[in-house]
CSV table of C-alpha atoms and ligand atoms in Angstrom, one decimal:
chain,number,residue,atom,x,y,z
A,1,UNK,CA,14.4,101.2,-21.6
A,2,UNK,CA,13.3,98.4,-24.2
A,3,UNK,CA,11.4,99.5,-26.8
A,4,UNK,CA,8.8,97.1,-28.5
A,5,UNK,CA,10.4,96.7,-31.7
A,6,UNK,CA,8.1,96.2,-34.4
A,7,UNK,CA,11.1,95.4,-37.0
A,8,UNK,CA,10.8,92.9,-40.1
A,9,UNK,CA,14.0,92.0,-39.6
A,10,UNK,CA,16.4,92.1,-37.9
A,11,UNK,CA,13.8,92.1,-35.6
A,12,UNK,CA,13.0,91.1,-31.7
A,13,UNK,CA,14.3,88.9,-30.4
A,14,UNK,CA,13.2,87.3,-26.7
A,15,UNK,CA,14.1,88.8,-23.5
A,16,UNK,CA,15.2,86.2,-21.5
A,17,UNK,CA,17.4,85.1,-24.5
A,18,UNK,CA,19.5,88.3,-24.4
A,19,UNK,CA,19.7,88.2,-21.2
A,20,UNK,CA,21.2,84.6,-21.0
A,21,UNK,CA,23.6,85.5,-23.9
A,22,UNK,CA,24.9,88.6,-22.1
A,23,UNK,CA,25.3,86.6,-18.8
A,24,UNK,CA,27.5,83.8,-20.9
A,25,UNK,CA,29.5,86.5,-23.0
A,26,UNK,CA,32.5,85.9,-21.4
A,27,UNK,CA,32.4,82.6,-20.1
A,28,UNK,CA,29.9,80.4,-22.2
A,29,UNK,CA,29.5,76.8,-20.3
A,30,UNK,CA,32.1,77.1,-17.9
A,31,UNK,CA,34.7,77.4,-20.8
A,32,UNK,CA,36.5,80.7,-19.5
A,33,UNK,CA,35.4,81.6,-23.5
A,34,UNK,CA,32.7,83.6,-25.3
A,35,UNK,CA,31.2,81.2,-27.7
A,36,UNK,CA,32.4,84.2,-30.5
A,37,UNK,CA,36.3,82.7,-29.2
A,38,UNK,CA,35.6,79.0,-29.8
A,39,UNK,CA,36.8,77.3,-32.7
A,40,UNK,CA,34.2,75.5,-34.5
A,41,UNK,CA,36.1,72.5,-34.3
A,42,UNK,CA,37.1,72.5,-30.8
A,43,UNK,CA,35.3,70.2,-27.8
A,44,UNK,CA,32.9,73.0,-26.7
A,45,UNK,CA,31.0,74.3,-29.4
A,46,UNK,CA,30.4,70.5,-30.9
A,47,UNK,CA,27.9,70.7,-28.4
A,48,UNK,CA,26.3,73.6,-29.2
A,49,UNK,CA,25.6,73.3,-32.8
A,50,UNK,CA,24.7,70.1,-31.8
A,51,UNK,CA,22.0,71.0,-29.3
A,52,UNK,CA,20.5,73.9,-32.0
A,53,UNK,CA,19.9,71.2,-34.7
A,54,UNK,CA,18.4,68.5,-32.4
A,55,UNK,CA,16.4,71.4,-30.9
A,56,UNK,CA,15.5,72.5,-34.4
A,57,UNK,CA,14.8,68.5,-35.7
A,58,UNK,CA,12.2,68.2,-32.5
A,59,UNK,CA,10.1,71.4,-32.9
A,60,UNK,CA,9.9,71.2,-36.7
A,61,UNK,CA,9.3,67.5,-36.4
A,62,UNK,CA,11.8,67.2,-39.1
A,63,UNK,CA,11.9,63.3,-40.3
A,64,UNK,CA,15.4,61.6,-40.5
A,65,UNK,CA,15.7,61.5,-44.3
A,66,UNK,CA,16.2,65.0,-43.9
A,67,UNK,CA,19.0,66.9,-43.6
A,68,UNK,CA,19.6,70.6,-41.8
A,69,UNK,CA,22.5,72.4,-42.5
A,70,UNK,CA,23.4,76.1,-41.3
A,71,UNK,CA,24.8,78.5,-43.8
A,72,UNK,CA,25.4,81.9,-44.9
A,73,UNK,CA,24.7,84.0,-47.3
A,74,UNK,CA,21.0,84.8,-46.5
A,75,UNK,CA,18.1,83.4,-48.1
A,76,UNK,CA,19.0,85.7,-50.5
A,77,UNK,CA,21.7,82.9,-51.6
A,78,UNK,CA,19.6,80.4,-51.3
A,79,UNK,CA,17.4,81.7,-54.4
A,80,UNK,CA,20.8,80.7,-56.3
A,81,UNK,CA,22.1,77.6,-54.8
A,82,UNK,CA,18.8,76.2,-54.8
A,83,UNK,CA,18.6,76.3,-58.7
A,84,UNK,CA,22.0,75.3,-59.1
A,85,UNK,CA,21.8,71.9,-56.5
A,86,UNK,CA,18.0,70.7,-57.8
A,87,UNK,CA,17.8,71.8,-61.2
A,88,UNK,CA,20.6,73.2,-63.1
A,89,UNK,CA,22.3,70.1,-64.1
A,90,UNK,CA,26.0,69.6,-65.8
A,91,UNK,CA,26.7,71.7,-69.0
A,92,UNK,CA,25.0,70.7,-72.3
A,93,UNK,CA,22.1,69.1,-70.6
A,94,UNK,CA,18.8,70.1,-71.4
A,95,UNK,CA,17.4,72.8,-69.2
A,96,UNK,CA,15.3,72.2,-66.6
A,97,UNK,CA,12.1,73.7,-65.5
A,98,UNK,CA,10.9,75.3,-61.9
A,99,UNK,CA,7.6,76.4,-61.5
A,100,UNK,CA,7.0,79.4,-59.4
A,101,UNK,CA,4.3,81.4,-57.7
A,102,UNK,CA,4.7,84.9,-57.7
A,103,UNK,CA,3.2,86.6,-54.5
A,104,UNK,CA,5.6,89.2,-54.2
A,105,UNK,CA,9.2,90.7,-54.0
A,106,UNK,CA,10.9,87.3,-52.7
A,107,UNK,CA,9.0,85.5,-54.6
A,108,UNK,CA,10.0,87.4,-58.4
A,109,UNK,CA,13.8,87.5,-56.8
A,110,UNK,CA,13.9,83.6,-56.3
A,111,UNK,CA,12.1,83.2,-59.7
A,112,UNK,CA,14.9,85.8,-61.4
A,113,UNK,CA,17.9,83.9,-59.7
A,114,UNK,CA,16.5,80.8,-61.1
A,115,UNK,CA,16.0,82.1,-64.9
A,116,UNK,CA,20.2,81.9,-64.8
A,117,UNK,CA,20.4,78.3,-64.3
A,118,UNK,CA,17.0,77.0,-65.5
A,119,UNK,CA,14.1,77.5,-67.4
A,120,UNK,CA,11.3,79.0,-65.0
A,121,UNK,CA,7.4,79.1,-65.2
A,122,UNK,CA,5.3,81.4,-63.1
A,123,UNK,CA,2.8,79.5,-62.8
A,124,UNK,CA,0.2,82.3,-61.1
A,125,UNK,CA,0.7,85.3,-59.9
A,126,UNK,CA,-0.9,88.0,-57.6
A,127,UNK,CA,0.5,91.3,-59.0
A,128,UNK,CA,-3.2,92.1,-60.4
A,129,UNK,CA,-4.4,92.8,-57.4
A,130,UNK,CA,-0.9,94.4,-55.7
A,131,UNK,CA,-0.1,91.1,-54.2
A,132,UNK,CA,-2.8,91.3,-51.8
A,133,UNK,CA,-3.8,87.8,-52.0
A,134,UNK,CA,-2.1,84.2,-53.1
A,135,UNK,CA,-3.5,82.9,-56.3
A,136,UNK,CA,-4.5,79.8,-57.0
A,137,UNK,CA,-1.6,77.4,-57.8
A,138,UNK,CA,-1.7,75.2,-60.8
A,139,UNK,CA,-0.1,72.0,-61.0
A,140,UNK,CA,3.0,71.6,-61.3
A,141,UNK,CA,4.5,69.9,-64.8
A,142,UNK,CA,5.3,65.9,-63.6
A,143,UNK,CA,8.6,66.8,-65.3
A,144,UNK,CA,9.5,69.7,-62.9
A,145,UNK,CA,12.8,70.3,-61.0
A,146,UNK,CA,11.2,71.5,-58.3
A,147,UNK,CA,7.9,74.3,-57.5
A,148,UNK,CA,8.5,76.8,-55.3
A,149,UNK,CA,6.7,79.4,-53.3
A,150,UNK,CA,7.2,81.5,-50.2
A,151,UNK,CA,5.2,80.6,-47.4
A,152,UNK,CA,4.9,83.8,-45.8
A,153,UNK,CA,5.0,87.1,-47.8
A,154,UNK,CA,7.0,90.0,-45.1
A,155,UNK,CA,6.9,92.7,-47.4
A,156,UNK,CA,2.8,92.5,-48.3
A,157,UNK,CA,1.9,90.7,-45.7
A,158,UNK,CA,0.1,87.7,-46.9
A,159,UNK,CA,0.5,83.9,-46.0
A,160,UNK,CA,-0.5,80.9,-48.0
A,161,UNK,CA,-3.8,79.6,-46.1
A,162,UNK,CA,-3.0,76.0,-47.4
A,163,UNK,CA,-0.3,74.1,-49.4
A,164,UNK,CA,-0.1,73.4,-52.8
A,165,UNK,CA,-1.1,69.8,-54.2
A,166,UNK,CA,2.7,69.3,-56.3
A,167,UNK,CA,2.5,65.5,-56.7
A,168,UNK,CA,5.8,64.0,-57.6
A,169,UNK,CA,7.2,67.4,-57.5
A,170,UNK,CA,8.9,68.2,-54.7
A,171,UNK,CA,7.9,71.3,-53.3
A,172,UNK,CA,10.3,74.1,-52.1
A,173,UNK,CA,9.7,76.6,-49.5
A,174,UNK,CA,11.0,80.4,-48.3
A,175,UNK,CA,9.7,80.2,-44.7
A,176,UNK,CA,12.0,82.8,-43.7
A,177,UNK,CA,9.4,84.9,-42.1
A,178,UNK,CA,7.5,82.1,-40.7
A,179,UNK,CA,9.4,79.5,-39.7
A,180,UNK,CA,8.3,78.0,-36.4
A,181,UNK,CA,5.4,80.2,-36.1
A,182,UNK,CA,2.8,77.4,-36.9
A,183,UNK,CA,3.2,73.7,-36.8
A,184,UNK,CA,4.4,73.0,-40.6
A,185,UNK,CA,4.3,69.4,-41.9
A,186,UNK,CA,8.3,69.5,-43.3
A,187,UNK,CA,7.4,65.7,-44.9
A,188,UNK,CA,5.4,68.1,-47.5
A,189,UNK,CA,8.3,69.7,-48.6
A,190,UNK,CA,11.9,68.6,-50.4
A,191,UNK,CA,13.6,71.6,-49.2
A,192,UNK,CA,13.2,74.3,-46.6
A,193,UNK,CA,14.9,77.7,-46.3
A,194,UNK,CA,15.0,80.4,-43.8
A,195,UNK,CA,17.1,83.7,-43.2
A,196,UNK,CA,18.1,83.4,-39.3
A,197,UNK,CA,17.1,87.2,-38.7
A,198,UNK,CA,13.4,87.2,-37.9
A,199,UNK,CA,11.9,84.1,-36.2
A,200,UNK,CA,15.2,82.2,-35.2
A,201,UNK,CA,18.1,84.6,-34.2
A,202,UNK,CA,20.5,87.3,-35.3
A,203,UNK,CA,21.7,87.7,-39.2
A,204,UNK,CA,24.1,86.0,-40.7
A,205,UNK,CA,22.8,82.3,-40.6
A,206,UNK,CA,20.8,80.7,-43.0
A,207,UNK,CA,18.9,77.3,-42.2
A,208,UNK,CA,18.5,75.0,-44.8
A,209,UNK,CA,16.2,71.8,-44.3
A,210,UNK,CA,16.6,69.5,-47.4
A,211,UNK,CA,15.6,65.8,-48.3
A,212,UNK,CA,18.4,63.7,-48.6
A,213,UNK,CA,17.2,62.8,-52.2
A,214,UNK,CA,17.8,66.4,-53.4
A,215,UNK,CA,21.3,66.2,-52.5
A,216,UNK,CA,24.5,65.5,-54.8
A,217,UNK,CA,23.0,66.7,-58.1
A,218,UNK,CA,25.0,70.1,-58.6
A,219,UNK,CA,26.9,69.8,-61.9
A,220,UNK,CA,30.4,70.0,-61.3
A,221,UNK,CA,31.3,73.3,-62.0
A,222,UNK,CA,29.5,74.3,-58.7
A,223,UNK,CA,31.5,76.2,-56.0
A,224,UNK,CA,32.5,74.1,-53.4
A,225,UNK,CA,30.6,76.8,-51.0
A,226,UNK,CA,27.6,76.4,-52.8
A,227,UNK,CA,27.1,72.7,-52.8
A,228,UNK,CA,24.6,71.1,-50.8
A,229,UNK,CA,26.8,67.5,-51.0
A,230,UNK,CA,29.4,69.6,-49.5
A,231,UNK,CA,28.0,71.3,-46.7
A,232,UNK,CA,26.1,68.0,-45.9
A,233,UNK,CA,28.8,65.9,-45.6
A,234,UNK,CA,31.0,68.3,-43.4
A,235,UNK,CA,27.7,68.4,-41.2
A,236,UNK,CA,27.7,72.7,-41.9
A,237,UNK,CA,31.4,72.8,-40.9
A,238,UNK,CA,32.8,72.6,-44.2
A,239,UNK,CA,34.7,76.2,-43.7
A,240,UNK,CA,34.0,78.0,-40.4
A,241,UNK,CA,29.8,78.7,-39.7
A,242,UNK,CA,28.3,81.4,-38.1
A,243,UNK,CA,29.3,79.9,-34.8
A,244,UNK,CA,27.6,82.7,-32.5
A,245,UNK,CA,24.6,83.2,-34.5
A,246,UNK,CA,23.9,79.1,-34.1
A,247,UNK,CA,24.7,79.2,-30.7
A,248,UNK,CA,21.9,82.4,-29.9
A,249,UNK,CA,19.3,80.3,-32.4
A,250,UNK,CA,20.1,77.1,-29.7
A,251,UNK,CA,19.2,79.6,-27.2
A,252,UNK,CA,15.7,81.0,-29.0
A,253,UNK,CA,14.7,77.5,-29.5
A,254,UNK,CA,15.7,76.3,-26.0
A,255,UNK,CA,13.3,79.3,-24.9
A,256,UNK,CA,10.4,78.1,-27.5
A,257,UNK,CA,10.7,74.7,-26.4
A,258,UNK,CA,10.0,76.1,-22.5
A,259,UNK,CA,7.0,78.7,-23.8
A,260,UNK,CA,5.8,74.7,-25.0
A,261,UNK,CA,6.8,74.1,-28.6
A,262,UNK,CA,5.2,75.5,-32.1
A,263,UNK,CA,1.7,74.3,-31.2
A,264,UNK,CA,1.8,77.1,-28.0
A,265,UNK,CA,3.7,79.4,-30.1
A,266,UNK,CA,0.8,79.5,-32.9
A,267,UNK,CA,-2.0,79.9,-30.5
A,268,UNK,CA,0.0,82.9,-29.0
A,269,UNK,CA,0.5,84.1,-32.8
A,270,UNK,CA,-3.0,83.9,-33.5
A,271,UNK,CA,-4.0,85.6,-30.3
A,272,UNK,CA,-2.1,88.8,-31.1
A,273,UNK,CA,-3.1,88.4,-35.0
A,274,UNK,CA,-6.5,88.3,-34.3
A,275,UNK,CA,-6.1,91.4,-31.6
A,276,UNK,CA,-4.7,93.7,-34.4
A,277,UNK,CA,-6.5,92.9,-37.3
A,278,UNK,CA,-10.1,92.8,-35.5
A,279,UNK,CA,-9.1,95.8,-34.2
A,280,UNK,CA,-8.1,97.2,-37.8
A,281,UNK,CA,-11.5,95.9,-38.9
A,282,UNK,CA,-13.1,98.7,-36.6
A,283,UNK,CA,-10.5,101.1,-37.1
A,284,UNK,CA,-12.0,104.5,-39.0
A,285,UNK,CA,-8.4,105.7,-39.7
A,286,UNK,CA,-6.6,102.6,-41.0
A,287,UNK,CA,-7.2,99.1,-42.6
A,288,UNK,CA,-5.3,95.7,-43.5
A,289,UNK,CA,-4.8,96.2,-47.6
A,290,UNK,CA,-5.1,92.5,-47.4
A,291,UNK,CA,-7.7,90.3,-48.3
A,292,UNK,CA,-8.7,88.5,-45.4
A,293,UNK,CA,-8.1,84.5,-46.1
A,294,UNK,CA,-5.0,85.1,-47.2
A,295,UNK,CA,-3.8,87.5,-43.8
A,296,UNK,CA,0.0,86.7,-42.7
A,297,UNK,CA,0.3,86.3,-38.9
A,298,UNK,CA,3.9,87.7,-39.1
A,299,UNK,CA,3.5,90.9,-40.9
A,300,UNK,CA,1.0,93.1,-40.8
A,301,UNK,CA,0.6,95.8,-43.2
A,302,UNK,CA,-1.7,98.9,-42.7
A,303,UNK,CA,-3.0,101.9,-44.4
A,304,UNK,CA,-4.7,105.0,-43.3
A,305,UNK,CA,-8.4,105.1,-44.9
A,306,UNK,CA,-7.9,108.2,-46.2
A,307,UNK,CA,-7.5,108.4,-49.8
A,308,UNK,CA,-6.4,111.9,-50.6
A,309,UNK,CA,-2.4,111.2,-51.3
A,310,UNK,CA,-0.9,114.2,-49.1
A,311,UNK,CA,-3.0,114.0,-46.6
A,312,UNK,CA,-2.4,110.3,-46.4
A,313,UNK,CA,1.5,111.1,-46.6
A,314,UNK,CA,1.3,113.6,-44.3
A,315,UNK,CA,-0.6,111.2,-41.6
A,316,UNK,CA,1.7,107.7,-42.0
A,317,UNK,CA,4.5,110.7,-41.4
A,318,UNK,CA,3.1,111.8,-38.0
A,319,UNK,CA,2.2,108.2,-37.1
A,320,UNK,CA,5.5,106.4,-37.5
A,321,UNK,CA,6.9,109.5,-35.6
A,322,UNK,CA,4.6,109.2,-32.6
A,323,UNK,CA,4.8,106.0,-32.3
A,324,UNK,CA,8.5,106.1,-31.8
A,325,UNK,CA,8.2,108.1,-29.4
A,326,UNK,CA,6.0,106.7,-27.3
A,327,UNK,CA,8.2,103.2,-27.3
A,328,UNK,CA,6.7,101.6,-30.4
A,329,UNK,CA,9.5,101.6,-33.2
A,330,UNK,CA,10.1,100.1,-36.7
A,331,UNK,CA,6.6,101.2,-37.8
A,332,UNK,CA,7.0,102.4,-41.1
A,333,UNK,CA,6.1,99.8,-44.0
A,334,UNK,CA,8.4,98.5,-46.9
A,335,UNK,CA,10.0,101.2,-49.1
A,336,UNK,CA,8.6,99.6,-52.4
A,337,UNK,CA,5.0,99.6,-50.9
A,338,UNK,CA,4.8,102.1,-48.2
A,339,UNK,CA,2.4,102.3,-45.6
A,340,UNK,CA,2.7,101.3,-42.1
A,341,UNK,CA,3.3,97.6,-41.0
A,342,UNK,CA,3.9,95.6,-37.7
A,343,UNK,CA,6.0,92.9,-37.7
A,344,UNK,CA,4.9,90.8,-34.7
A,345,UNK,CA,7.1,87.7,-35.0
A,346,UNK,CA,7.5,85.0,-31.9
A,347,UNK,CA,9.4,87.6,-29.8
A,348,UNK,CA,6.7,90.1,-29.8
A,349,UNK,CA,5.1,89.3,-26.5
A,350,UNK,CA,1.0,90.1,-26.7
A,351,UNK,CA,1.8,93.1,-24.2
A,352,UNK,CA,3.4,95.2,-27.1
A,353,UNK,CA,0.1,94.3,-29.4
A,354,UNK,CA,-1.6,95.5,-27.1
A,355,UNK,CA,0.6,98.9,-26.6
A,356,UNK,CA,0.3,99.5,-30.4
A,357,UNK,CA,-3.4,99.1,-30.4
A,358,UNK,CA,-3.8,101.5,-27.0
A,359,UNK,CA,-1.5,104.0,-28.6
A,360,UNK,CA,-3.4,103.6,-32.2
A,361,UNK,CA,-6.9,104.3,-30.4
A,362,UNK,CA,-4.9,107.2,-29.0
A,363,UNK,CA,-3.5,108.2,-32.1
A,364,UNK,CA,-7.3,108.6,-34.1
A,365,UNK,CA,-8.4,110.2,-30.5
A,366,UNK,CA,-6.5,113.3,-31.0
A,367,UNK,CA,-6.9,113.4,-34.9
B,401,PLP,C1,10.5,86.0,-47.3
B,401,PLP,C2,11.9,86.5,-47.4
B,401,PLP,N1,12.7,85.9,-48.3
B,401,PLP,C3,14.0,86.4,-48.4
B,401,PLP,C4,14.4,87.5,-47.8
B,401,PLP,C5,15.8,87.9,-48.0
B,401,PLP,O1,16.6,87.5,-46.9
B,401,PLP,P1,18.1,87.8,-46.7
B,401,PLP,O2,18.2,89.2,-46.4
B,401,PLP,O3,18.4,86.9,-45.5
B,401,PLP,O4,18.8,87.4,-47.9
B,401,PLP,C6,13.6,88.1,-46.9
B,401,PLP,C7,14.1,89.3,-46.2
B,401,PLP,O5,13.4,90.0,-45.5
B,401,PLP,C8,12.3,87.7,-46.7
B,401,PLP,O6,11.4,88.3,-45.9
């Protein structure tokens, strides 16, 4: 029996597109070869990476100056290699600054990556409040590298409701929690990044989208592996990609592209945000710690309302348990922040939105 798998990621990932993957796991395309046998030079995958990035390019409405490369490493990497490529310039140059927002974890990583190779401003910050909110961003300095932010918060569960005004400065973005939930204007942006494992397919890829401006400025003591120039050039083939993960992200965007594009997709998102959080509103046993104009539609964190800390415990215990057992798993909020949160990225069909909120009305029933 499947589950509804309310994961942050690795998380869900569509029906139909496991189901095509299992039925081409041992002859992908005719080929008499699971796309894990290919080489990633040989005549049959060309296609396939080829097909994931035009698919990618036309949902994202990505413009031709950019670039998208597929890479490893996480977005965890990227926190580094962006630094490094945009701002760190060759030895004995004068540092360069990044501005940063800090709206939680990903946020303060990216920022502490960056401190190695540049000098780094955080420009506002939401800590004062728990990171229940996104601050107001000042401009950035014209001199800037670059300013970066994270579009969509997993851990908190917050979403910036509007973009920052940067200017000259091109703005960077973590959408690995968002990407291709909403339409997203990529001409906004010098450089994109996303970890595969939520929105787009299984771990182990990492999509970059960058500006073709912001590429060949590592200094040359860069690792070949961590060069944007590099990985451009060889068109994400410099040493062997993640061929299967590309391959299963060709086949989620394929299935996005049927559902209707991004546009469909965010109506759908907003449909089953707007069922879970109007029902938290109403809830007496739990509520969104979030304040409301800043609510992701990815993640969504909640808390019982009781404030006695056992008792509370004691109740997010019982409730990630139940759950669990009544189909509904991957409940249980971030370790850093606890609580209960439900991940409901594209996958989650509005059915198993619908299941959590039955079994949650349930759930304070029998309290
Ligand atoms: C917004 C955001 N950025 C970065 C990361 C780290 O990603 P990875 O594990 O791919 O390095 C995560 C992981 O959940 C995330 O949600």
């Amino acid at each position: 029996m499947r589950v509804y798998n309310f994961s942050p990621g690795p998380s869900a990932l569509p029906l139909p597109v496991l189901e095509r993957a299992a039925a081409e796991m041992t002859d992908a395309n005719g080929t008499g070869q699971s796309v894990m046998e290919m080489s990633h030079r040989s005549k049959d995958f060309k296609p396939i990476i080829e097909k994931t990035e035009a698919l990618l390019r036309e949902l994202m409405g990505i413009p031709s100056n950019y670039k998208v490369l597929f890479l490893q490493g996480g977005a965890s990497l990227q926190f580094s290699m962006i630094p490094l490529n945009l701002a760190a310039g060759e030895t004995g140059s004068p540092k360069r600054r990044i501005s940063f927002v800090d709206t939680g974890v990903w946020a303060k990583k990216a920022a502490e990556e960056a401190s190695k190779y540049a000098e780094i401003s955080i420009r506002a910050s939401s800590a004062d409040r728990g990171y229940t909110y996104i601050p107001d961003a000042p401009h950035p300095n014209p001199a800037d590298a670059y300013y970066h932010i994270t579009l969509n918060n997993t851990i908190v569960g917050t979403r910036w409701p509007a973009l920052p005004e940067t200017g000259a400065v091109s703005l960077v973005a973590d959408i690995s929690s968002c990407i291709l939930s909403e339409p997203l204007d990529v001409s906004r942006f010098g450089l994109l990044y996303a970890g595969a494992q939520k929105n787009l397919g299984p771990a182990g890829t990492t999509v970059v989208i960058i500006r073709e401006d912001l590429i060949g400025h590592a200094p040359a003591w860069t690792p070949a592996m961590l060069r944007y120039d590099i990985h451009a050039a060889e068109g994400s083939m410099y040493n062997t990609p993640p061929c299967y993960g590309i391959y299963i992200i060709g086949l989620v965007l394929e299935w996005l592209k049927g559902l209707g594009g991004v546009t469909v997709m965010a109506e759908l998102n907003r449909e089953k945000a707007d069922l879970f959080y109007n029902y938290l509103e109403e809830s007496a046993v739990f509520r969104s710690p979030v304040e409301k104009p800043f609510r992701s539609l990815m993640n969504i964190p909640f808390i019982p309302t009781e404030t006695d800390p056992a008792r509370r415990a004691e109740l997010e215990k019982r409730f990630v348990k139940e759950a669990a057992t009544a189909g509904l798993v991957n409940l249980a909020g971030h370790r850093l922040v606890g609580g209960m949160r439900a991940s409901i990225y594209n996958a989650m069909p509005i059915e198993g939105v619908k299941a959590l909120i039955g079994f949650m009305k349930q759930f304070e029933t029998a309290l």
